[in-house]
Amino acid sequence: MSIQLEERLFIAGKFVEGNGERIDVINPANKEKLASVHVAGQKEVDAAVDAAEKAWPAWADGDPSTRSRIMHKLADLVDENANTLGMVQSLEMGKPLKDSIIEAHGVAYVYRWFAGAADKIHGKTSLNVPGFLGLEIRQPYGVTAGIIPWNGPLAMLAWKTAPALATGNASIIKTSEKSPLSALIFAELAVKAGLPDGVLSILSGARETGQLLASHMRIRKIAFTGSAIAGKAVAEAAARSNLKSCTLELGGKSPVIVFDDCDMEDAVTRVLGGFNRNSGQICIAGTRVYVQDTIFDKFSEKLSAAAQSYKVGDPTDESYSSGPQVDILQHKRVLQYIETGKAEGAKVLTGGAAGDEKGFYVKPTIFVDVKDDAIINKEEIFGPVAILHKFTTEEEVLKRANDTEYGLAAYVFTKDVSRAIRFAKGLEAGQVGVNTTGNAHPDLAFGGWKGSGIGRELGHHSIDAYTEVKTIFIR
């Protein structure tokens, strides 16, 4: 497949030069340069804001069916070009091609959901104040921004832009410098779909570009997905500038609880996928695995064997289940965590080393004999590393599972419906999977408790997140 890779910024419906700086994009599967993208500085950020301010009023005030029609057309184009979008994402960040193509179709699905919501944004009326008709209406912020991560550039692009556009906002997206290319292909499709110039801008750059957006006085709403450290910096910049509204999704250290009445074969398969999907580079990865003592030895044996046969290699080759870490920095980070685990006295059940030297590969790794306060058990590794713990009682494991500053996702495997409901209520997480790992759907909220973020994405929560409420009293 021959693909022309765009390297420039997308502002006001056109691809334009950046500030003169360039950032190389490296293919993590072979360490070769793919492209060298332009960087957005203050001038380019201001130009995107100018274009957004010019475009959004007509976009918001027009017939919402027009927004819906254009978004449906864009969804159709994404479906038609899913193979190209998937290949570019696979090349830029190492996600298996088959998964990247599925993700591209998922972008279209998200756009169709929000296209359907564009003309269903309602407020309420009240006759509860004597002598007045009270109204609550929802209106768009106007200029919004999104900062998306490198581990799912297509999906996160959709999660940030689709609700913003459906509610009548303009959206400025800052891509990750590690995986900026698939979003630029998407921008080309937006032009073909008829999206008005300025309603969407795509900027590439490093953290400095994100800070320019977070601190910009004419941006009223920002959404960020990434690390807790970076998220706090975004929130601080937003507060210090114009107190813009923030939606933050900041990662996790998700527990998986496996009871002895589970379907073991199914649990092994899903736990394996839960910490290896996307090379472990997924915020809802189930990495702290608590297995009931009565089945611990058998479960760990089966999971270890499955991990050893899990094929890691070229993400464009469909015979492999997982690809590389995104770049040299992430590769070194994961390997350093593995060495830290060994130094802390944990035992490597399988893996524990780098893979093929042609790319940034890490073998699926499972630790046992890990203390609850160990670094590898507390900090988000963002690689194919799981920690197996043994537990005895429900009360014990619930307390240990919740003993984390993160609260994005949690999982429980059991055939006992009552137990499943108890744990779904008791686990301190924004999302709980019962006999499953790693789900998301545009009809349902996604977001975290505790240190995993603020606010929710997807579903009607996104409609609320991208609109402001205005109360009107009519005497």
CSV table of C-alpha atoms in Angstrom, one decimal:
chain,number,residue,atom,x,y,z
A,1,MET,CA,0.0,0.0,0.0
A,2,SER,CA,1.5,3.3,-1.1
A,3,ILE,CA,0.5,6.2,1.1
A,4,GLN,CA,1.4,9.9,0.8
A,5,LEU,CA,2.1,11.1,4.3
A,6,GLU,CA,1.2,14.7,5.1
A,7,GLU,CA,3.6,16.5,7.4
A,8,ARG,CA,2.2,20.0,7.7
A,9,LEU,CA,-0.3,21.6,10.1
A,10,PHE,CA,-4.1,21.7,9.2
A,11,ILE,CA,-5.5,25.2,9.8
A,12,ALA,CA,-8.6,26.9,8.3
A,13,GLY,CA,-9.2,24.0,5.9
A,14,LYS,CA,-5.7,24.0,4.5
A,15,PHE,CA,-2.3,22.4,5.2
A,16,VAL,CA,0.2,25.0,6.1
A,17,GLU,CA,3.8,25.4,7.2
A,18,GLY,CA,4.7,25.4,10.9
A,19,ASN,CA,7.1,27.6,12.9
A,20,GLY,CA,10.2,26.1,11.2
A,21,GLU,CA,10.9,23.4,13.7
A,22,ARG,CA,10.3,19.7,12.7
A,23,ILE,CA,9.9,16.5,14.7
A,24,ASP,CA,10.8,13.2,13.2
A,25,VAL,CA,8.3,10.4,13.4
A,26,ILE,CA,9.9,7.0,13.8
A,27,ASN,CA,8.5,3.6,12.9
A,28,PRO,CA,8.8,1.7,16.1
A,29,ALA,CA,8.8,-1.7,14.3
A,30,ASN,CA,12.1,-1.0,12.5
A,31,LYS,CA,13.4,2.3,14.0
A,32,GLU,CA,13.3,4.0,10.6
A,33,LYS,CA,12.1,7.5,10.0
A,34,LEU,CA,8.6,7.8,8.6
A,35,ALA,CA,8.2,11.5,8.3
A,36,SER,CA,9.2,14.9,9.8
A,37,VAL,CA,6.1,16.9,10.9
A,38,HIS,CA,5.8,20.6,11.3
A,39,VAL,CA,5.6,22.2,14.7
A,40,ALA,CA,2.9,24.7,15.8
A,41,GLY,CA,4.2,27.6,17.8
A,42,GLN,CA,2.3,30.6,19.2
A,43,LYS,CA,1.7,32.1,15.7
A,44,GLU,CA,0.1,28.9,14.4
A,45,VAL,CA,-1.9,28.3,17.5
A,46,ASP,CA,-3.3,31.9,17.3
A,47,ALA,CA,-4.1,31.3,13.6
A,48,ALA,CA,-6.1,28.1,14.5
A,49,VAL,CA,-8.0,30.0,17.2
A,50,ASP,CA,-8.7,32.9,14.8
A,51,ALA,CA,-10.1,30.4,12.2
A,52,ALA,CA,-12.2,28.7,14.9
A,53,GLU,CA,-13.6,32.0,16.1
A,54,LYS,CA,-14.6,32.9,12.6
A,55,ALA,CA,-16.2,29.6,11.8
A,56,TRP,CA,-18.0,28.3,14.9
A,57,PRO,CA,-20.9,30.8,15.1
A,58,ALA,CA,-22.4,29.8,11.7
A,59,TRP,CA,-21.6,26.1,12.5
A,60,ALA,CA,-23.5,26.4,15.8
A,61,ASP,CA,-26.4,28.6,14.7
A,62,GLY,CA,-27.2,26.7,11.5
A,63,ASP,CA,-29.7,23.8,11.2
A,64,PRO,CA,-28.2,21.0,13.4
A,65,SER,CA,-29.2,18.6,10.6
A,66,THR,CA,-26.5,20.2,8.6
A,67,ARG,CA,-23.9,19.3,11.2
A,68,SER,CA,-25.4,15.8,11.4
A,69,ARG,CA,-25.2,15.3,7.6
A,70,ILE,CA,-21.6,16.4,7.3
A,71,MET,CA,-20.6,14.2,10.2
A,72,HIS,CA,-22.3,11.2,8.7
A,73,LYS,CA,-20.5,11.9,5.4
A,74,LEU,CA,-17.2,12.1,7.3
A,75,ALA,CA,-18.0,8.8,8.9
A,76,ASP,CA,-18.7,7.2,5.5
A,77,LEU,CA,-15.3,8.5,4.3
A,78,VAL,CA,-13.6,7.1,7.3
A,79,ASP,CA,-15.1,3.7,6.7
A,80,GLU,CA,-14.1,3.9,3.0
A,81,ASN,CA,-10.5,4.8,4.0
A,82,ALA,CA,-10.2,2.6,7.1
A,83,ASN,CA,-7.4,0.5,5.6
A,84,THR,CA,-5.3,3.6,4.9
A,85,LEU,CA,-6.0,5.2,8.3
A,86,GLY,CA,-5.2,1.9,10.0
A,87,MET,CA,-2.0,1.4,8.1
A,88,VAL,CA,-0.7,4.9,9.0
A,89,GLN,CA,-1.6,4.4,12.7
A,90,SER,CA,0.1,1.0,12.6
A,91,LEU,CA,3.3,2.4,11.1
A,92,GLU,CA,3.5,5.5,13.4
A,93,MET,CA,2.9,3.8,16.7
A,94,GLY,CA,3.1,0.1,16.3
A,95,LYS,CA,-0.5,-1.0,16.9
A,96,PRO,CA,-1.3,-4.3,15.0
A,97,LEU,CA,-2.8,-3.4,11.6
A,98,LYS,CA,-6.0,-5.5,12.2
A,99,ASP,CA,-6.6,-3.6,15.4
A,100,SER,CA,-5.9,-0.3,13.8
A,101,ILE,CA,-8.4,-0.9,11.0
A,102,ILE,CA,-11.0,-1.9,13.6
A,103,GLU,CA,-10.2,1.3,15.5
A,104,ALA,CA,-10.6,3.3,12.3
A,105,HIS,CA,-14.1,1.8,11.8
A,106,GLY,CA,-14.7,2.7,15.4
A,107,VAL,CA,-14.0,6.3,14.6
A,108,ALA,CA,-16.8,6.2,12.0
A,109,TYR,CA,-19.1,4.6,14.6
A,110,VAL,CA,-18.4,7.3,17.2
A,111,TYR,CA,-19.1,10.0,14.5
A,112,ARG,CA,-22.4,8.4,13.6
A,113,TRP,CA,-23.5,8.3,17.2
A,114,PHE,CA,-22.7,12.0,17.8
A,115,ALA,CA,-24.1,12.9,14.4
A,116,GLY,CA,-27.4,11.4,15.6
A,117,ALA,CA,-27.2,13.5,18.8
A,118,ALA,CA,-26.6,16.8,17.0
A,119,ASP,CA,-30.3,17.7,16.9
A,120,LYS,CA,-31.2,16.2,20.3
A,121,ILE,CA,-29.5,18.7,22.6
A,122,HIS,CA,-32.1,19.9,25.1
A,123,GLY,CA,-32.4,21.9,28.2
A,124,LYS,CA,-35.5,22.2,30.4
A,125,THR,CA,-38.4,24.4,31.4
A,126,SER,CA,-39.6,25.2,34.9
A,127,LEU,CA,-42.8,26.7,36.3
A,128,ASN,CA,-41.6,26.4,39.9
A,129,VAL,CA,-40.7,30.1,40.3
A,130,PRO,CA,-44.0,32.0,40.8
A,131,GLY,CA,-44.5,34.6,38.2
A,132,PHE,CA,-41.8,33.4,35.9
A,133,LEU,CA,-41.1,30.9,33.1
A,134,GLY,CA,-37.7,29.4,33.8
A,135,LEU,CA,-35.6,28.0,31.0
A,136,GLU,CA,-32.3,26.2,31.0
A,137,ILE,CA,-30.6,26.0,27.6
A,138,ARG,CA,-27.4,24.5,26.5
A,139,GLN,CA,-25.0,26.4,24.3
A,140,PRO,CA,-21.6,25.5,22.8
A,141,TYR,CA,-18.4,27.0,24.3
A,142,GLY,CA,-17.3,28.1,20.9
A,143,VAL,CA,-13.5,27.4,20.6
A,144,THR,CA,-12.5,24.1,22.2
A,145,ALA,CA,-9.2,22.2,22.2
A,146,GLY,CA,-8.2,18.6,22.6
A,147,ILE,CA,-4.8,17.1,23.4
A,148,ILE,CA,-4.7,13.5,22.3
A,149,PRO,CA,-2.2,10.7,23.3
A,150,TRP,CA,0.0,8.6,21.1
A,151,ASN,CA,-1.4,5.2,22.1
A,152,GLY,CA,-4.7,5.5,20.3
A,153,PRO,CA,-4.5,8.6,18.0
A,154,LEU,CA,-7.5,7.7,15.8
A,155,ALA,CA,-9.9,6.8,18.6
A,156,MET,CA,-8.9,9.7,20.8
A,157,LEU,CA,-9.3,12.1,17.9
A,158,ALA,CA,-12.9,10.9,17.5
A,159,TRP,CA,-13.6,11.1,21.2
A,160,LYS,CA,-12.5,14.7,21.3
A,161,THR,CA,-13.8,16.1,18.0
A,162,ALA,CA,-17.1,14.3,17.5
A,163,PRO,CA,-18.9,15.7,20.5
A,164,ALA,CA,-17.3,19.1,20.1
A,165,LEU,CA,-18.6,19.3,16.5
A,166,ALA,CA,-22.0,17.8,17.2
A,167,THR,CA,-22.7,20.5,19.8
A,168,GLY,CA,-21.7,23.4,17.5
A,169,ASN,CA,-18.1,24.0,18.7
A,170,ALA,CA,-15.0,24.4,16.7
A,171,SER,CA,-12.2,21.9,17.7
A,172,ILE,CA,-8.5,22.4,17.7
A,173,ILE,CA,-6.5,19.1,18.2
A,174,LYS,CA,-2.9,18.8,19.3
A,175,THR,CA,-1.6,15.4,18.3
A,176,SER,CA,1.2,13.6,20.0
A,177,GLU,CA,4.6,14.1,18.5
A,178,LYS,CA,5.0,10.3,18.5
A,179,SER,CA,2.0,9.5,16.4
A,180,PRO,CA,0.7,12.6,14.5
A,181,LEU,CA,0.2,11.2,11.0
A,182,SER,CA,-3.1,9.4,11.0
A,183,ALA,CA,-4.9,12.6,12.2
A,184,LEU,CA,-3.7,14.5,9.2
A,185,ILE,CA,-5.2,11.8,6.9
A,186,PHE,CA,-8.4,12.3,8.8
A,187,ALA,CA,-8.2,16.1,8.2
A,188,GLU,CA,-8.1,15.4,4.4
A,189,LEU,CA,-11.3,13.4,4.8
A,190,ALA,CA,-13.0,16.2,6.8
A,191,VAL,CA,-12.4,18.6,3.8
A,192,LYS,CA,-13.9,16.1,1.5
A,193,ALA,CA,-16.9,15.7,3.8
A,194,GLY,CA,-17.6,19.4,3.6
A,195,LEU,CA,-16.6,20.5,7.1
A,196,PRO,CA,-16.4,24.3,7.0
A,197,ASP,CA,-13.0,25.8,7.1
A,198,GLY,CA,-11.8,26.5,10.6
A,199,VAL,CA,-14.2,24.2,12.4
A,200,LEU,CA,-11.4,21.7,12.8
A,201,SER,CA,-7.7,22.3,13.1
A,202,ILE,CA,-4.9,19.7,13.6
A,203,LEU,CA,-1.7,20.9,15.1
A,204,SER,CA,1.4,18.8,15.7
A,205,GLY,CA,4.1,19.6,18.3
A,206,ALA,CA,5.6,18.6,21.6
A,207,ARG,CA,4.4,19.5,25.1
A,208,GLU,CA,5.0,23.2,24.5
A,209,THR,CA,2.3,23.3,21.8
A,210,GLY,CA,-0.1,21.7,24.3
A,211,GLN,CA,0.7,24.3,26.9
A,212,LEU,CA,0.0,27.1,24.4
A,213,LEU,CA,-3.5,25.6,23.9
A,214,ALA,CA,-4.1,25.0,27.6
A,215,SER,CA,-3.1,28.6,28.5
A,216,HIS,CA,-4.8,30.3,25.5
A,217,MET,CA,-7.2,33.1,26.6
A,218,ARG,CA,-9.6,32.5,23.7
A,219,ILE,CA,-10.1,28.8,24.2
A,220,ARG,CA,-12.9,28.1,26.6
A,221,LYS,CA,-12.8,24.3,26.9
A,222,ILE,CA,-10.0,21.7,26.7
A,223,ALA,CA,-9.9,17.9,26.9
A,224,PHE,CA,-6.8,16.0,27.6
A,225,THR,CA,-5.8,12.3,27.7
A,226,GLY,CA,-2.4,11.3,28.9
A,227,SER,CA,-0.3,10.9,32.0
A,228,ALA,CA,-1.2,12.3,35.4
A,229,ILE,CA,1.9,14.6,35.4
A,230,ALA,CA,1.0,16.1,32.1
A,231,GLY,CA,-2.7,16.3,33.0
A,232,LYS,CA,-1.9,18.3,36.1
A,233,ALA,CA,0.1,20.7,34.0
A,234,VAL,CA,-2.8,21.2,31.6
A,235,ALA,CA,-5.2,21.8,34.4
A,236,GLU,CA,-2.8,24.3,36.0
A,237,ALA,CA,-2.4,26.2,32.8
A,238,ALA,CA,-6.1,26.2,32.2
A,239,ALA,CA,-6.8,27.6,35.7
A,240,ARG,CA,-4.0,30.2,35.5
A,241,SER,CA,-5.2,31.5,32.2
A,242,ASN,CA,-9.0,31.9,31.8
A,243,LEU,CA,-10.2,29.1,34.1
A,244,LYS,CA,-11.3,27.1,31.0
A,245,SER,CA,-13.3,24.0,31.5
A,246,CYS,CA,-11.2,20.8,31.6
A,247,THR,CA,-11.9,17.1,30.9
A,248,LEU,CA,-9.0,15.0,32.0
A,249,GLU,CA,-8.4,11.3,31.5
A,250,LEU,CA,-5.1,10.4,33.2
A,251,GLY,CA,-4.5,6.7,33.1
A,252,GLY,CA,-4.8,3.9,35.5
A,253,LYS,CA,-3.4,0.9,37.3
A,254,SER,CA,-6.4,-1.4,36.9
A,255,PRO,CA,-7.0,-4.4,39.1
A,256,VAL,CA,-8.3,-7.7,37.9
A,257,ILE,CA,-10.0,-10.0,40.4
A,258,VAL,CA,-10.2,-13.7,39.4
A,259,PHE,CA,-12.4,-15.8,41.7
A,260,ASP,CA,-12.2,-19.6,41.8
A,261,ASP,CA,-15.7,-20.0,40.2
A,262,CYS,CA,-14.7,-18.3,37.0
A,263,ASP,CA,-14.5,-19.8,33.5
A,264,MET,CA,-10.8,-20.3,33.7
A,265,GLU,CA,-10.0,-20.7,30.0
A,266,ASP,CA,-12.0,-17.5,29.2
A,267,ALA,CA,-10.4,-15.6,32.1
A,268,VAL,CA,-6.9,-16.6,31.0
A,269,THR,CA,-7.6,-15.4,27.5
A,270,ARG,CA,-9.1,-12.1,28.5
A,271,VAL,CA,-6.5,-11.3,31.2
A,272,LEU,CA,-3.7,-12.0,28.7
A,273,GLY,CA,-5.3,-9.7,26.2
A,274,GLY,CA,-6.0,-7.2,28.9
A,275,PHE,CA,-2.4,-6.5,29.7
A,276,ASN,CA,-0.9,-7.1,26.2
A,277,ARG,CA,-3.4,-5.4,23.9
A,278,ASN,CA,-1.6,-2.5,22.1
A,279,SER,CA,1.7,-3.8,23.7
A,280,GLY,CA,0.3,-2.9,27.1
A,281,GLN,CA,0.0,0.7,26.0
A,282,ILE,CA,-3.6,1.2,27.0
A,283,CYS,CA,-4.9,3.2,30.0
A,284,ILE,CA,-7.5,0.6,31.1
A,285,ALA,CA,-5.0,-2.3,30.9
A,286,GLY,CA,-5.6,-4.8,33.7
A,287,THR,CA,-2.2,-5.2,35.2
A,288,ARG,CA,-2.7,-6.0,38.9
A,289,VAL,CA,-4.2,-9.5,38.7
A,290,TYR,CA,-5.5,-10.9,42.0
A,291,VAL,CA,-6.2,-14.6,41.8
A,292,GLN,CA,-8.0,-16.6,44.5
A,293,ASP,CA,-5.6,-18.9,46.3
A,294,THR,CA,-7.6,-22.1,45.5
A,295,ILE,CA,-6.8,-21.7,41.7
A,296,PHE,CA,-3.7,-19.5,41.8
A,297,ASP,CA,-1.2,-22.2,40.8
A,298,LYS,CA,-3.3,-23.5,38.0
A,299,PHE,CA,-4.3,-20.1,36.7
A,300,SER,CA,-0.7,-18.7,36.8
A,301,GLU,CA,0.5,-21.8,35.0
A,302,LYS,CA,-2.0,-21.4,32.2
A,303,LEU,CA,-1.5,-17.6,31.9
A,304,SER,CA,2.3,-18.0,31.8
A,305,ALA,CA,2.0,-20.6,29.0
A,306,ALA,CA,-0.4,-18.4,27.1
A,307,ALA,CA,2.0,-15.4,27.4
A,308,GLN,CA,4.9,-17.5,26.2
A,309,SER,CA,3.0,-18.3,23.0
A,310,TYR,CA,1.7,-14.8,22.5
A,311,LYS,CA,3.3,-13.6,19.2
A,312,VAL,CA,5.0,-10.2,19.3
A,313,GLY,CA,6.4,-8.7,16.1
A,314,ASP,CA,5.8,-6.6,13.0
A,315,PRO,CA,2.4,-4.9,13.5
A,316,THR,CA,1.7,-5.0,9.8
A,317,ASP,CA,2.0,-8.8,9.8
A,318,GLU,CA,-1.4,-10.3,10.8
A,319,SER,CA,0.3,-13.4,12.3
A,320,TYR,CA,1.4,-11.3,15.3
A,321,SER,CA,-0.9,-10.4,18.1
A,322,SER,CA,1.0,-7.4,19.4
A,323,GLY,CA,3.6,-4.9,18.2
A,324,PRO,CA,6.4,-2.8,19.7
A,325,GLN,CA,6.5,0.0,22.3
A,326,VAL,CA,5.9,3.3,20.6
A,327,ASP,CA,9.5,4.7,20.8
A,328,ILE,CA,12.9,4.3,22.4
A,329,LEU,CA,11.9,6.3,25.4
A,330,GLN,CA,8.9,4.1,26.2
A,331,HIS,CA,10.9,1.0,25.4
A,332,LYS,CA,13.6,2.0,27.9
A,333,ARG,CA,10.9,3.0,30.5
A,334,VAL,CA,9.2,-0.4,30.4
A,335,LEU,CA,12.5,-2.3,30.6
A,336,GLN,CA,13.6,-0.1,33.5
A,337,TYR,CA,10.4,-1.0,35.4
A,338,ILE,CA,11.1,-4.7,34.7
A,339,GLU,CA,14.6,-4.3,36.2
A,340,THR,CA,13.1,-2.4,39.1
A,341,GLY,CA,10.7,-5.3,39.8
A,342,LYS,CA,13.6,-7.7,39.8
A,343,ALA,CA,15.6,-5.5,42.2
A,344,GLU,CA,12.6,-5.3,44.5
A,345,GLY,CA,12.6,-9.1,44.8
A,346,ALA,CA,9.8,-10.0,42.5
A,347,LYS,CA,10.0,-13.2,40.6
A,348,VAL,CA,9.7,-13.2,36.8
A,349,LEU,CA,7.3,-16.0,35.8
A,350,THR,CA,7.7,-15.3,32.1
A,351,GLY,CA,9.3,-12.7,29.8
A,352,GLY,CA,11.2,-10.0,31.6
A,353,ALA,CA,13.3,-8.8,28.6
A,354,ALA,CA,13.4,-7.0,25.3
A,355,GLY,CA,12.3,-8.8,22.1
A,356,ASP,CA,13.4,-8.4,18.5
A,357,GLU,CA,16.2,-5.8,18.3
A,358,LYS,CA,14.9,-4.6,14.9
A,359,GLY,CA,12.2,-2.7,16.8
A,360,PHE,CA,11.2,-1.5,20.3
A,361,TYR,CA,9.8,-4.8,21.4
A,362,VAL,CA,9.2,-6.2,24.9
A,363,LYS,CA,8.3,-9.7,25.7
A,364,PRO,CA,5.0,-10.2,27.6
A,365,THR,CA,6.1,-10.2,31.2
A,366,ILE,CA,4.4,-11.7,34.3
A,367,PHE,CA,5.7,-11.1,37.9
A,368,VAL,CA,4.8,-13.0,41.0
A,369,ASP,CA,5.8,-12.6,44.7
A,370,VAL,CA,5.3,-8.8,44.4
A,371,LYS,CA,4.6,-6.8,47.5
A,372,ASP,CA,1.6,-4.5,47.5
A,373,ASP,CA,3.8,-1.4,48.1
A,374,ALA,CA,6.3,-2.3,45.3
A,375,ILE,CA,6.9,0.3,42.7
A,376,ILE,CA,5.8,-2.0,39.8
A,377,ASN,CA,2.6,-2.6,41.7
A,378,LYS,CA,1.9,1.2,42.3
A,379,GLU,CA,3.0,3.0,39.2
A,380,GLU,CA,1.6,2.8,35.7
A,381,ILE,CA,4.1,1.0,33.5
A,382,PHE,CA,2.3,1.3,30.2
A,383,GLY,CA,3.8,-1.9,28.8
A,384,PRO,CA,3.1,-5.6,28.5
A,385,VAL,CA,3.7,-6.3,32.2
A,386,ALA,CA,1.3,-7.9,34.7
A,387,ILE,CA,1.6,-8.7,38.4
A,388,LEU,CA,0.0,-11.8,39.8
A,389,HIS,CA,-1.2,-11.7,43.4
A,390,LYS,CA,-2.8,-14.4,45.6
A,391,PHE,CA,-5.8,-13.6,47.7
A,392,THR,CA,-8.2,-15.5,50.0
A,393,THR,CA,-11.3,-13.5,50.9
A,394,GLU,CA,-13.6,-11.0,49.2
A,395,GLU,CA,-13.0,-8.4,51.9
A,396,GLU,CA,-9.2,-8.7,51.6
A,397,VAL,CA,-9.1,-8.4,47.8
A,398,LEU,CA,-11.5,-5.5,47.6
A,399,LYS,CA,-9.3,-3.5,50.0
A,400,ARG,CA,-6.1,-4.4,48.1
A,401,ALA,CA,-7.7,-3.7,44.7
A,402,ASN,CA,-8.8,-0.2,45.8
A,403,ASP,CA,-5.4,0.6,47.3
A,404,THR,CA,-4.3,2.8,44.5
A,405,GLU,CA,-4.4,6.5,43.6
A,406,TYR,CA,-5.8,5.5,40.2
A,407,GLY,CA,-9.4,4.7,39.5
A,408,LEU,CA,-10.0,4.3,35.8
A,409,ALA,CA,-11.0,0.7,35.3
A,410,ALA,CA,-11.4,-2.6,37.2
A,411,TYR,CA,-12.4,-6.1,36.3
A,412,VAL,CA,-13.9,-9.1,38.1
A,413,PHE,CA,-14.2,-12.7,36.8
A,414,THR,CA,-16.9,-14.8,38.5
A,415,LYS,CA,-20.1,-16.7,37.7
A,416,ASP,CA,-21.7,-15.5,40.9
A,417,VAL,CA,-24.1,-12.7,39.9
A,418,SER,CA,-24.5,-11.4,43.4
A,419,ARG,CA,-20.7,-11.2,43.9
A,420,ALA,CA,-20.3,-9.5,40.5
A,421,ILE,CA,-22.8,-6.8,41.6
A,422,ARG,CA,-21.1,-6.3,45.0
A,423,PHE,CA,-17.7,-5.8,43.4
A,424,ALA,CA,-19.1,-3.6,40.6
A,425,LYS,CA,-20.4,-1.3,43.3
A,426,GLY,CA,-17.4,-1.7,45.6
A,427,LEU,CA,-14.5,-1.2,43.2
A,428,GLU,CA,-13.3,2.5,43.1
A,429,ALA,CA,-13.2,2.9,39.3
A,430,GLY,CA,-15.1,4.8,36.7
A,431,GLN,CA,-15.6,1.6,34.7
A,432,VAL,CA,-16.0,-2.0,35.9
A,433,GLY,CA,-15.9,-5.1,33.6
A,434,VAL,CA,-17.5,-8.3,34.7
A,435,ASN,CA,-16.0,-11.3,32.8
A,436,THR,CA,-14.5,-8.9,30.3
A,437,THR,CA,-11.6,-6.5,30.0
A,438,GLY,CA,-11.1,-3.3,28.0
A,439,ASN,CA,-14.5,-2.2,26.8
A,440,ALA,CA,-15.7,1.3,25.6
A,441,HIS,CA,-18.8,2.3,23.7
A,442,PRO,CA,-20.0,5.8,22.5
A,443,ASP,CA,-23.3,5.3,24.2
A,444,LEU,CA,-21.7,5.0,27.7
A,445,ALA,CA,-19.6,7.3,29.8
A,446,PHE,CA,-15.8,6.8,30.0
A,447,GLY,CA,-13.6,8.3,32.7
A,448,GLY,CA,-12.0,7.8,36.0
A,449,TRP,CA,-12.3,8.2,39.7
A,450,LYS,CA,-9.6,9.6,42.0
A,451,GLY,CA,-6.3,10.3,40.3
A,452,SER,CA,-7.5,9.0,36.9
A,453,GLY,CA,-9.1,12.2,35.9
A,454,ILE,CA,-12.0,14.7,35.9
A,455,GLY,CA,-15.2,14.5,33.9
A,456,ARG,CA,-16.4,11.9,31.4
A,457,GLU,CA,-16.2,11.4,27.7
A,458,LEU,CA,-18.6,9.6,25.3
A,459,GLY,CA,-22.4,9.3,25.6
A,460,HIS,CA,-24.6,12.2,26.7
A,461,HIS,CA,-21.9,13.1,29.2
A,462,SER,CA,-19.9,14.5,26.2
A,463,ILE,CA,-22.9,16.6,25.2
A,464,ASP,CA,-22.9,18.1,28.6
A,465,ALA,CA,-19.1,18.5,28.6
A,466,TYR,CA,-19.1,20.5,25.4
A,467,THR,CA,-22.0,22.8,26.2
A,468,GLU,CA,-22.6,25.4,28.9
A,469,VAL,CA,-25.9,25.8,30.7
A,470,LYS,CA,-27.6,29.2,30.7
A,471,THR,CA,-30.6,29.9,33.0
A,472,ILE,CA,-33.2,32.3,31.7
A,473,PHE,CA,-36.0,33.9,33.8
A,474,ILE,CA,-39.0,35.3,31.8
A,475,ARG,CA,-41.4,37.5,33.8
